[in-house]
PDB file of C-alpha atoms in Angstrom:
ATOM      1  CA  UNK Q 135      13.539  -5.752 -26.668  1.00 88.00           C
ATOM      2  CA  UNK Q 136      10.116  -5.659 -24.955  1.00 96.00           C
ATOM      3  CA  UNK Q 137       7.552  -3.708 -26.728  1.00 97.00           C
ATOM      4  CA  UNK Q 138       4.289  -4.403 -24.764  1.00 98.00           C
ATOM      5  CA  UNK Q 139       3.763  -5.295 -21.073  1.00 98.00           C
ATOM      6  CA  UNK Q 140       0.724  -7.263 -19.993  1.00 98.00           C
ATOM      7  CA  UNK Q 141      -1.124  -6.504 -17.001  1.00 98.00           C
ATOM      8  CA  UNK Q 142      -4.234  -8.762 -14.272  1.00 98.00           C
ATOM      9  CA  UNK Q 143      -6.100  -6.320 -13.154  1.00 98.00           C
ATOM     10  CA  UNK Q 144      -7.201  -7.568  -9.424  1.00 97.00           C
ATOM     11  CA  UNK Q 145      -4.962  -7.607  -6.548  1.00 97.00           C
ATOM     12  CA  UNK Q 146      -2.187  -6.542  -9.132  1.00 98.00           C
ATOM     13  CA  UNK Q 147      -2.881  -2.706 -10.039  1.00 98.00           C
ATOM     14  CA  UNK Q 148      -6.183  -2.736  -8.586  1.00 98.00           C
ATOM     15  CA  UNK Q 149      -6.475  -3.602  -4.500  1.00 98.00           C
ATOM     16  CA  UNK Q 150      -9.355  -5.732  -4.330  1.00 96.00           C
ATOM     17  CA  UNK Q 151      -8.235  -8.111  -1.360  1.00 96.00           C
ATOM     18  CA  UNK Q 152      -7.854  -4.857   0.602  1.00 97.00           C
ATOM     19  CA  UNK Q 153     -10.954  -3.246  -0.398  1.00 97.00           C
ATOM     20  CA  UNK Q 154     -13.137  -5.936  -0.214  1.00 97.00           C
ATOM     21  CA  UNK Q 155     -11.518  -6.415   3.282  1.00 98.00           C
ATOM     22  CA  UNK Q 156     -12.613  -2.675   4.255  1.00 98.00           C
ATOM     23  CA  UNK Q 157     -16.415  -3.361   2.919  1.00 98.00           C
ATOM     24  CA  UNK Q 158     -16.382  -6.802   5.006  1.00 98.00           C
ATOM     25  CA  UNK Q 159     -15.801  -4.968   8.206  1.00 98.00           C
ATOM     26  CA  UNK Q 160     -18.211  -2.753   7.504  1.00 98.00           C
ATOM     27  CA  UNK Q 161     -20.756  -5.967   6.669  1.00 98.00           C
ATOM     28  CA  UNK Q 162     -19.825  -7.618   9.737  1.00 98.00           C
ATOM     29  CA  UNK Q 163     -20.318  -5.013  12.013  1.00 98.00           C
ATOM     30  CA  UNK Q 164     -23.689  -4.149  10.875  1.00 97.00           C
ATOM     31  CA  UNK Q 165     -24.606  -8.032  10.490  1.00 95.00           C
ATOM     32  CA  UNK Q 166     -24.681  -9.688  13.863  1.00 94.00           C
ATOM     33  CA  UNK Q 167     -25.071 -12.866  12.170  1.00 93.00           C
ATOM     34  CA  UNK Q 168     -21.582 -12.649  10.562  1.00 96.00           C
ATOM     35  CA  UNK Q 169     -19.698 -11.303  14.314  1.00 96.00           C
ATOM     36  CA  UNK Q 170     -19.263 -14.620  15.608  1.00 94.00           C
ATOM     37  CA  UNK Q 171     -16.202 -14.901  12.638  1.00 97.00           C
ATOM     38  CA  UNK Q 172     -13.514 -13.090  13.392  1.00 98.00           C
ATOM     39  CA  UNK Q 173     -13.017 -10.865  10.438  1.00 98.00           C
ATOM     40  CA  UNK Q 174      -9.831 -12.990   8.864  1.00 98.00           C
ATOM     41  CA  UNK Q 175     -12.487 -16.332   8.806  1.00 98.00           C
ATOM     42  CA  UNK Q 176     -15.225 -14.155   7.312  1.00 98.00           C
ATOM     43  CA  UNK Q 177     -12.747 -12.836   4.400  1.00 98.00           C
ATOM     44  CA  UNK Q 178     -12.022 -16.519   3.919  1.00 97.00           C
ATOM     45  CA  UNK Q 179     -15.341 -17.736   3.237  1.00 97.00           C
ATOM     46  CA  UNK Q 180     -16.156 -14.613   1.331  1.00 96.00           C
ATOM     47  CA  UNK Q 181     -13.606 -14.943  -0.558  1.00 95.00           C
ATOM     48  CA  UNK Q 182     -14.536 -18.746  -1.753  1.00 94.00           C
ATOM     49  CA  UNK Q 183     -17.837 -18.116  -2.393  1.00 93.00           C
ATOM     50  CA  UNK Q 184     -17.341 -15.054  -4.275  1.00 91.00           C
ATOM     51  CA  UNK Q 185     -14.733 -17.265  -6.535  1.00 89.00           C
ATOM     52  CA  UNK Q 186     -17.015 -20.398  -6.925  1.00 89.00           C
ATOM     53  CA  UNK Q 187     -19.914 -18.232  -7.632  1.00 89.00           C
ATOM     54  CA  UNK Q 188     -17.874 -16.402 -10.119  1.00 83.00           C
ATOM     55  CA  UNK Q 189     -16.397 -19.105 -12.082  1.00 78.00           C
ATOM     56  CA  UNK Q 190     -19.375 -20.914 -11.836  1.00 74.00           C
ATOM     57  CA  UNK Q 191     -22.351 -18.498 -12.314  1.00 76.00           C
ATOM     58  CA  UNK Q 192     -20.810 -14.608 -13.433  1.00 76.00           C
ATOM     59  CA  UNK Q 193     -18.449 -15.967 -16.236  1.00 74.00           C
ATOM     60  CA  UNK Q 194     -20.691 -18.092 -17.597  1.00 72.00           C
ATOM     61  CA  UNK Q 195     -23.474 -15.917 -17.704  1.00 74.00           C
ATOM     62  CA  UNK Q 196     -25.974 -17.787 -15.617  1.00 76.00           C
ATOM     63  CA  UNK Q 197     -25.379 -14.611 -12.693  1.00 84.00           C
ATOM     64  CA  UNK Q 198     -25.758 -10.835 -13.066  1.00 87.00           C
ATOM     65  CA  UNK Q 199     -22.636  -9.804 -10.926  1.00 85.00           C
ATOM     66  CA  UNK Q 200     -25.553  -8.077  -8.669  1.00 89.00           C
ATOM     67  CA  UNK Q 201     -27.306 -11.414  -8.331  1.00 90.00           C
ATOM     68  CA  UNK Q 202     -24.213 -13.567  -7.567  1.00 90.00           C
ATOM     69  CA  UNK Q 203     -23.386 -10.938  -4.717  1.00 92.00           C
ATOM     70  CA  UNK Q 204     -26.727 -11.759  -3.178  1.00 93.00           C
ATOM     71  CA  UNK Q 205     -26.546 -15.319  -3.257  1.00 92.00           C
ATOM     72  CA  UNK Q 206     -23.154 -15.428  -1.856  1.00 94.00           C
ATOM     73  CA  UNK Q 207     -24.289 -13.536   1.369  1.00 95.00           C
ATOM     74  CA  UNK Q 208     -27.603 -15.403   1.407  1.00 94.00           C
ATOM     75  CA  UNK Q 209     -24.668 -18.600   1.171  1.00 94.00           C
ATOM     76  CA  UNK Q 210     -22.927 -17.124   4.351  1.00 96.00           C
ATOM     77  CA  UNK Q 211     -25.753 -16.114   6.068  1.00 95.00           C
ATOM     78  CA  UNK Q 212     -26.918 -20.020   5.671  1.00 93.00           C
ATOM     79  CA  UNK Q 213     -23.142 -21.238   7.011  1.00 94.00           C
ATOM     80  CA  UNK Q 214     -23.815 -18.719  10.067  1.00 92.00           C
ATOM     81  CA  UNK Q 215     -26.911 -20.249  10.744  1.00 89.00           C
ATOM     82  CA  UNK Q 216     -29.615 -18.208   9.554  1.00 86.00           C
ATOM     83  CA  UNK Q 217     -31.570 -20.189   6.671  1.00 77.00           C
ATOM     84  CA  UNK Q 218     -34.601 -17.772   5.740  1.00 65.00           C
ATOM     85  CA  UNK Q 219     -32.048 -14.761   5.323  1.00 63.00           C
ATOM     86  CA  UNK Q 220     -32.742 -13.379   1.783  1.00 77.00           C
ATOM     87  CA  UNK Q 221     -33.816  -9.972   3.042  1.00 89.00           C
ATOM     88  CA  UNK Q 222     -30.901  -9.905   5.361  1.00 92.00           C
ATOM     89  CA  UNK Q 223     -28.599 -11.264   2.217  1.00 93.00           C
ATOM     90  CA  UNK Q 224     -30.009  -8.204   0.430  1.00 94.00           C
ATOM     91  CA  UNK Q 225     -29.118  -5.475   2.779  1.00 95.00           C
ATOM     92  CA  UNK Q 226     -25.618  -7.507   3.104  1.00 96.00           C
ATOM     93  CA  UNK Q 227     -24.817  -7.372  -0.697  1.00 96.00           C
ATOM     94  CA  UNK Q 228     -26.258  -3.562  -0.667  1.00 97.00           C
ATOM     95  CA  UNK Q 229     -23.535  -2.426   2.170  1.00 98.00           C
ATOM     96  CA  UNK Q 230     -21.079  -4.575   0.515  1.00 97.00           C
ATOM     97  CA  UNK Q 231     -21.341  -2.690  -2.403  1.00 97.00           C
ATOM     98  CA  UNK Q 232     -21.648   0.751  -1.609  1.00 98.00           C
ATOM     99  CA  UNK Q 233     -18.356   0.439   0.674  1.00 98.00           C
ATOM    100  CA  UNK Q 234     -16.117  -1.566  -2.022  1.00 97.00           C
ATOM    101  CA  UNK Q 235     -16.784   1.419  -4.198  1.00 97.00           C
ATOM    102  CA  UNK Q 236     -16.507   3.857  -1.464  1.00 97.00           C
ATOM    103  CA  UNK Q 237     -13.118   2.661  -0.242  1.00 97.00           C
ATOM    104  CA  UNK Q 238     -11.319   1.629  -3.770  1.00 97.00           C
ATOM    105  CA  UNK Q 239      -7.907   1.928  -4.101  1.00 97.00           C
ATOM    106  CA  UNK Q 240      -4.768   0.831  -6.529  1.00 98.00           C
ATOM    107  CA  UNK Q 241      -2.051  -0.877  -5.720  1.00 98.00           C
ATOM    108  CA  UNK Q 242       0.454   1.112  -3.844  1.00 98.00           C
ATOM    109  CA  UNK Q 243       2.992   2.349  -7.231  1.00 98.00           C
ATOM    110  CA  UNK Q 244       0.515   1.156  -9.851  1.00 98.00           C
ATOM    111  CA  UNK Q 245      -0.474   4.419 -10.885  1.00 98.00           C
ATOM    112  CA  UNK Q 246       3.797   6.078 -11.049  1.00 98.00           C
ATOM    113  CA  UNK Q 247       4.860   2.726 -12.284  1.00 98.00           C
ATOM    114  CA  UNK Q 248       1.670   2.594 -15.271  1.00 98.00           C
ATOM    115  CA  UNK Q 249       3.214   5.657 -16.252  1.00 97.00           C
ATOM    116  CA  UNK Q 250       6.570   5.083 -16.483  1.00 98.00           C
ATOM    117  CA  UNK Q 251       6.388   1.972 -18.419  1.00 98.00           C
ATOM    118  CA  UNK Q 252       3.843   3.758 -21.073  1.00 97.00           C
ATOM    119  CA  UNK Q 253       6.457   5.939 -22.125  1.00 96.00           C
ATOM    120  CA  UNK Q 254       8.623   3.203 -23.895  1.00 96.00           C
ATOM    121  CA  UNK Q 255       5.701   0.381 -24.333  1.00 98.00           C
ATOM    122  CA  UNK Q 256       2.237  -0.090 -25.150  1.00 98.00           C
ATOM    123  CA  UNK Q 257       0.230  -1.515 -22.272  1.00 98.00           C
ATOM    124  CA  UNK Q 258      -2.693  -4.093 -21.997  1.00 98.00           C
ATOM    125  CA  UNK Q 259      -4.684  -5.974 -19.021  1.00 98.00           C
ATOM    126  CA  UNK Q 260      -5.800  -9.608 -19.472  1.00 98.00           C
ATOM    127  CA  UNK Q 261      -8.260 -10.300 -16.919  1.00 97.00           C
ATOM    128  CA  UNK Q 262     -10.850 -13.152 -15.822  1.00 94.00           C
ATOM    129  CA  UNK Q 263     -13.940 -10.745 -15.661  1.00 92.00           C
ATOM    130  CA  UNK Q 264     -16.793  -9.491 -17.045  1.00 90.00           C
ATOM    131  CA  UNK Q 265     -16.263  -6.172 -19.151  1.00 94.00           C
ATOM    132  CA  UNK Q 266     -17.740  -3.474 -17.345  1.00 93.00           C
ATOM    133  CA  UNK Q 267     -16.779  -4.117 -13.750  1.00 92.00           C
ATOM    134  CA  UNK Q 268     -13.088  -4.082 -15.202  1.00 97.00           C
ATOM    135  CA  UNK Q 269     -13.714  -0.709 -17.485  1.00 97.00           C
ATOM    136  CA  UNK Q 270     -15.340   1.132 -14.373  1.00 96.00           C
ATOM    137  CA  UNK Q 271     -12.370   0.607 -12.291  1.00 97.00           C
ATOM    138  CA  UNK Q 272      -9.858   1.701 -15.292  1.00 98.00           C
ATOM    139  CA  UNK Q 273     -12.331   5.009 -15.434  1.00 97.00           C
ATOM    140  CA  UNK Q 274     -12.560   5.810 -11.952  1.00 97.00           C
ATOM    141  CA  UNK Q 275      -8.743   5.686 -11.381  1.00 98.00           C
ATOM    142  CA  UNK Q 276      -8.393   7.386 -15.234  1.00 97.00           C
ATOM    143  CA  UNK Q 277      -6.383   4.533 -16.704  1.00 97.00           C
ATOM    144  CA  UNK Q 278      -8.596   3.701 -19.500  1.00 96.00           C
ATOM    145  CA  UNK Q 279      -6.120   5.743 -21.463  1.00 96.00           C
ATOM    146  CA  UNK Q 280      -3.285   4.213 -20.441  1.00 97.00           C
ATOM    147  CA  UNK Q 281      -3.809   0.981 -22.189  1.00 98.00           C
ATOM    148  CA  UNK Q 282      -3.790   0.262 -25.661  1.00 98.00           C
ATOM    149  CA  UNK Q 283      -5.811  -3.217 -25.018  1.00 98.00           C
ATOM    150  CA  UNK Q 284      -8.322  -4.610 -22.385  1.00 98.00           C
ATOM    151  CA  UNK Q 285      -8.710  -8.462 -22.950  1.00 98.00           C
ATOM    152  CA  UNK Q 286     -10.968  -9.971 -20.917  1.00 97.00           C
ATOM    153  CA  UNK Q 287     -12.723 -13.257 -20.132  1.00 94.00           C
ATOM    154  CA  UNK Q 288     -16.287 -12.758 -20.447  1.00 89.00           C
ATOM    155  CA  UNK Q 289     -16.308 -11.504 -24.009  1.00 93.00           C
ATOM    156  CA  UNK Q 290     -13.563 -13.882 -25.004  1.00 95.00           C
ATOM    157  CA  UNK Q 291     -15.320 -16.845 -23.907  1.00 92.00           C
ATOM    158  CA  UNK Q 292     -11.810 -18.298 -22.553  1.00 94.00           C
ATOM    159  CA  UNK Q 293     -10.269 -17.503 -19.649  1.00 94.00           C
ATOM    160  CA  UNK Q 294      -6.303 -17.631 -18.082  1.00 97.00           C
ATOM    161  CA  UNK Q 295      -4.365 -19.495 -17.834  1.00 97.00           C
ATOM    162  CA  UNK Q 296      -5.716 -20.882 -21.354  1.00 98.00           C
ATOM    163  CA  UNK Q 297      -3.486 -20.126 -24.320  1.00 98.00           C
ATOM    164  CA  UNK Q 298      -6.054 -18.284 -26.387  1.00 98.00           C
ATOM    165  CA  UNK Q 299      -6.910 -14.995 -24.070  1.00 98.00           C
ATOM    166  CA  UNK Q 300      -2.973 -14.127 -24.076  1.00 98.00           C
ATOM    167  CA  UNK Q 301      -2.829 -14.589 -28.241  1.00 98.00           C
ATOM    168  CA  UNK Q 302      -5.867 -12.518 -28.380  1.00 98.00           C
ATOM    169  CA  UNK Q 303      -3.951  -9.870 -26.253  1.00 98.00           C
ATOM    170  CA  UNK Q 304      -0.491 -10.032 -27.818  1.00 98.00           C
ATOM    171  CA  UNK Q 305      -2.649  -9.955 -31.612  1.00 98.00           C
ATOM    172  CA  UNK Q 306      -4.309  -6.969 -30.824  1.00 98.00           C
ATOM    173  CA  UNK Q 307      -1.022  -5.414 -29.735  1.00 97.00           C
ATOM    174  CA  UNK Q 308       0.644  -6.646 -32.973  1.00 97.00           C
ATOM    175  CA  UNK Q 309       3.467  -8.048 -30.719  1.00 98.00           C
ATOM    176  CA  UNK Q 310       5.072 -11.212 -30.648  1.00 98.00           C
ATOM    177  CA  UNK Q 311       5.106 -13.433 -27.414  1.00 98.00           C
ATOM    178  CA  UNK Q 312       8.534 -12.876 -27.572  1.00 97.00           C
ATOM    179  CA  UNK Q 313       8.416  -9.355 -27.353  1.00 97.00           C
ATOM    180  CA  UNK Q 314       5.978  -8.968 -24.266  1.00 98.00           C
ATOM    181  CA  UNK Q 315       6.000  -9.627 -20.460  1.00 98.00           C
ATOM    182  CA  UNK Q 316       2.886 -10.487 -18.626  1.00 98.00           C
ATOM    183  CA  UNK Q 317       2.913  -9.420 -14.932  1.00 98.00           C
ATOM    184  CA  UNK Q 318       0.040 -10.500 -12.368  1.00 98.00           C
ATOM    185  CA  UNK Q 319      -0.282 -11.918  -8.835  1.00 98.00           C
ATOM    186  CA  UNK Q 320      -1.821 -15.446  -9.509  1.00 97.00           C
ATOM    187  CA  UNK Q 321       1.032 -18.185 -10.541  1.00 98.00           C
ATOM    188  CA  UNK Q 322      -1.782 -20.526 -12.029  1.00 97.00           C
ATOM    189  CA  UNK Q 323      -3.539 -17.618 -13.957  1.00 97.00           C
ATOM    190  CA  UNK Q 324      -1.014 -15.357 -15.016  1.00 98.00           C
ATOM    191  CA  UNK Q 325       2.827 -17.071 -15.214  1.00 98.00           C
ATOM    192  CA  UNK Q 326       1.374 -20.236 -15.928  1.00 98.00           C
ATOM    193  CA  UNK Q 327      -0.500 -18.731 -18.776  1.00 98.00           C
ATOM    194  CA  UNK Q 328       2.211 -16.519 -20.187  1.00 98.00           C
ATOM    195  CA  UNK Q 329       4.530 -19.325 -20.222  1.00 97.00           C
ATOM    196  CA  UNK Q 330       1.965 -21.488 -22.631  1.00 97.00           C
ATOM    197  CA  UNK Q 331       2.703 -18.972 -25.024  1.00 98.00           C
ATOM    198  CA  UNK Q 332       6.502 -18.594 -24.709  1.00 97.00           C
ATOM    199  CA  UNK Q 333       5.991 -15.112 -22.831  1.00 97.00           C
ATOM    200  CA  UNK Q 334       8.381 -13.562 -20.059  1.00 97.00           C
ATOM    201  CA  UNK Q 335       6.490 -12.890 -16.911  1.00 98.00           C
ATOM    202  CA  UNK Q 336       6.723 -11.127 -13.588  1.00 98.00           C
ATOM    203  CA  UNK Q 337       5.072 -13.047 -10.152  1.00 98.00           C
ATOM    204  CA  UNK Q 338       3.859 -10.278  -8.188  1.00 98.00           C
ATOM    205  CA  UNK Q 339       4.138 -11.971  -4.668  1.00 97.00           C
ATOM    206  CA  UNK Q 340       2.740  -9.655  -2.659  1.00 93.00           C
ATOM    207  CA  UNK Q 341       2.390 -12.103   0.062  1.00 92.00           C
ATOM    208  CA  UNK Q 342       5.552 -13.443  -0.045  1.00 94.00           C
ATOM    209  CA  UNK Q 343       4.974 -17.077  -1.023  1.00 96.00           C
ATOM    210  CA  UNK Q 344       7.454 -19.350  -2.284  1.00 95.00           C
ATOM    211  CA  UNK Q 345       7.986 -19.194  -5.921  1.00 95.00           C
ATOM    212  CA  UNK Q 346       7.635 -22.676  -7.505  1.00 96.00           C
ATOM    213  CA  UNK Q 347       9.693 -22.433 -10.119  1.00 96.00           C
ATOM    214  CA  UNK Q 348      11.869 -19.379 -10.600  1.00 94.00           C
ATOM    215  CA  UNK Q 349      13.074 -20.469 -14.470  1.00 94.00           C
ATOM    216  CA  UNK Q 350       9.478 -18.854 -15.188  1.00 96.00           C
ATOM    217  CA  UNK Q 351       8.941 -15.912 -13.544  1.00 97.00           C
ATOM    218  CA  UNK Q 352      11.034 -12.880 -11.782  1.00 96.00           C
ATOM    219  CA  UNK Q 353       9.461 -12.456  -8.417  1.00 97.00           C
ATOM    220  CA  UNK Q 354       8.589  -8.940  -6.979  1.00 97.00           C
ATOM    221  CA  UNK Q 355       6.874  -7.979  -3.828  1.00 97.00           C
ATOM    222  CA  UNK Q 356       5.986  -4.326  -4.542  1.00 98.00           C
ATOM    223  CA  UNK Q 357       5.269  -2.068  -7.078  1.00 98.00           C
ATOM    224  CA  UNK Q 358       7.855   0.349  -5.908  1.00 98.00           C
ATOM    225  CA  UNK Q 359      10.450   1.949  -6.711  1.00 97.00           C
ATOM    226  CA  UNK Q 360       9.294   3.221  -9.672  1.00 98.00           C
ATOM    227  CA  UNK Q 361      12.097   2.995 -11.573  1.00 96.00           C
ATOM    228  CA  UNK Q 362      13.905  -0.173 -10.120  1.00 96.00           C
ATOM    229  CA  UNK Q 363      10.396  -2.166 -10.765  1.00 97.00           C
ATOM    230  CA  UNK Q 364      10.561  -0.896 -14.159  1.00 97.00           C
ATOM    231  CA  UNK Q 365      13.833  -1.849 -14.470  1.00 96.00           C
ATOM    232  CA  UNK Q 366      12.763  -5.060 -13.216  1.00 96.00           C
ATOM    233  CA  UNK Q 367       9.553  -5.977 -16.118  1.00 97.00           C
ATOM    234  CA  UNK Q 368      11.462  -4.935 -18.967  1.00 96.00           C
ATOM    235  CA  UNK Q 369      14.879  -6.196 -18.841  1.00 91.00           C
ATOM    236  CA  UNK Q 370      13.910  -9.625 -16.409  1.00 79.00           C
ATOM    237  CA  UNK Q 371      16.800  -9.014 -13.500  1.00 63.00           C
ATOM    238  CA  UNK Q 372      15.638  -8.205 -10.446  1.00 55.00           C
ATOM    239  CA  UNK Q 373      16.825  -5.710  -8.530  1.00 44.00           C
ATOM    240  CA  UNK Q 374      14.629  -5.464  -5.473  1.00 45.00           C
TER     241      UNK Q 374
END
């Protein structure tokens, strides 16, 4: 019997590949330094620098998320060719900003299927982040409430797919590993992780990869139906 359900945050309930896509454009198109990249080349590199600056500066404390948003544009700006850009990076990470939060949005069926599942488990996110960038997107969407636990990273001091952040979870739940699912997008991070500690998990493939091994994970590609995805985390048989 499943008693608690697990939850990453990014690009599982929370679309931040899409909405980080929607503030790009709006970057590019106001930054004629960035237009020679079509807009799929720009998300790339974005999206590299924003991970090695994260892993690398943010989590280990050596970045304010502001600064580390900076540098990676004053980064990109350098690959495009402009190497005195800091007042250019500025503006960048400024526009960058105020879209993401302009245009934030869940996960099409996170919100339904959140509720659902809190009617017959408690609910928890374990997340590779800093504290307050993941409890101001739980409060703007008005999920804070909906989860009994928030786990993550940067006041752990460990991070997934390590052991430790998925005991911490399951100890402030008072559940056994046994007793819980985990269900996030990133095989490494999240089924990887849940399986160090003998717990179920669900590979949200929303891009439709191939699953490397399917004795570990049940693989869906949406977070809807409601009920069939439901269906789906707490009893382990796919039906979609």
């Amino acid at each position: 019997m499943i008693r608690a359900v697990l939850f990453d945050l990014d690009d599982t309930l929370f679309d931040h590949r899409g909405t980080s896509r929607r503030a790009l454009a709006a970057v590019r198109a106001a930054t004629p330094a960035f237009q020679s990249w079509p807009l799929d080349e720009f998300e790339r590199r974005h999206a590299r620098m924003l991970e090695e600056l994260h892993r690398g500066g943010v989590m280990q404390g050596s970045w304010s998320v502001d600064e580390a948003r900076e540098e990676r544009f004053r980064r990109l700006l350098s690959q495009s060719g402009i190497e005195t850009g800091s007042e250019q990076a500025g503006e960048a990470a400024r526009l960058y900003r105020r879209t993401y939060l302009a245009e934030r949005r869940l996960v099409p069926g996170a919100d339904a299927l959140l509720r659902v599942l809190r009617r017959s488990v408690r609910l928890g996110i374990v997340s590779n982040n800093i504290l307050a960038e993941q409890e101001d997107k739980l409060a703007y969407f008005n999920l804070r409430s909906v989860f009994d636990v928030l786990v993550v990273s940067a006041e752990e001091g460990v991070s997934k797919p390590e052991p430790g952040i998925f005991r911490v979870a399951l100890a402030r739940l008072g559940c056994p590993a046994e007793d819980a699912v985990m269900v996030g997008d990133t095989w490494a991070a999240d089924i990887l992780g849940a399986a160090s500690v003998g717990m179920r998990a669900v590979w949200f493939n929303r891009r439709g990869e191939p699953v490397p091994d399917p004795s570990l994970a049940v693989e869906i590609r949406s977070l809807e139906p409601t009920e069939a995805v439901s269906r789906t985390i707490l009893d382990g048989h796919s039906r979609l």
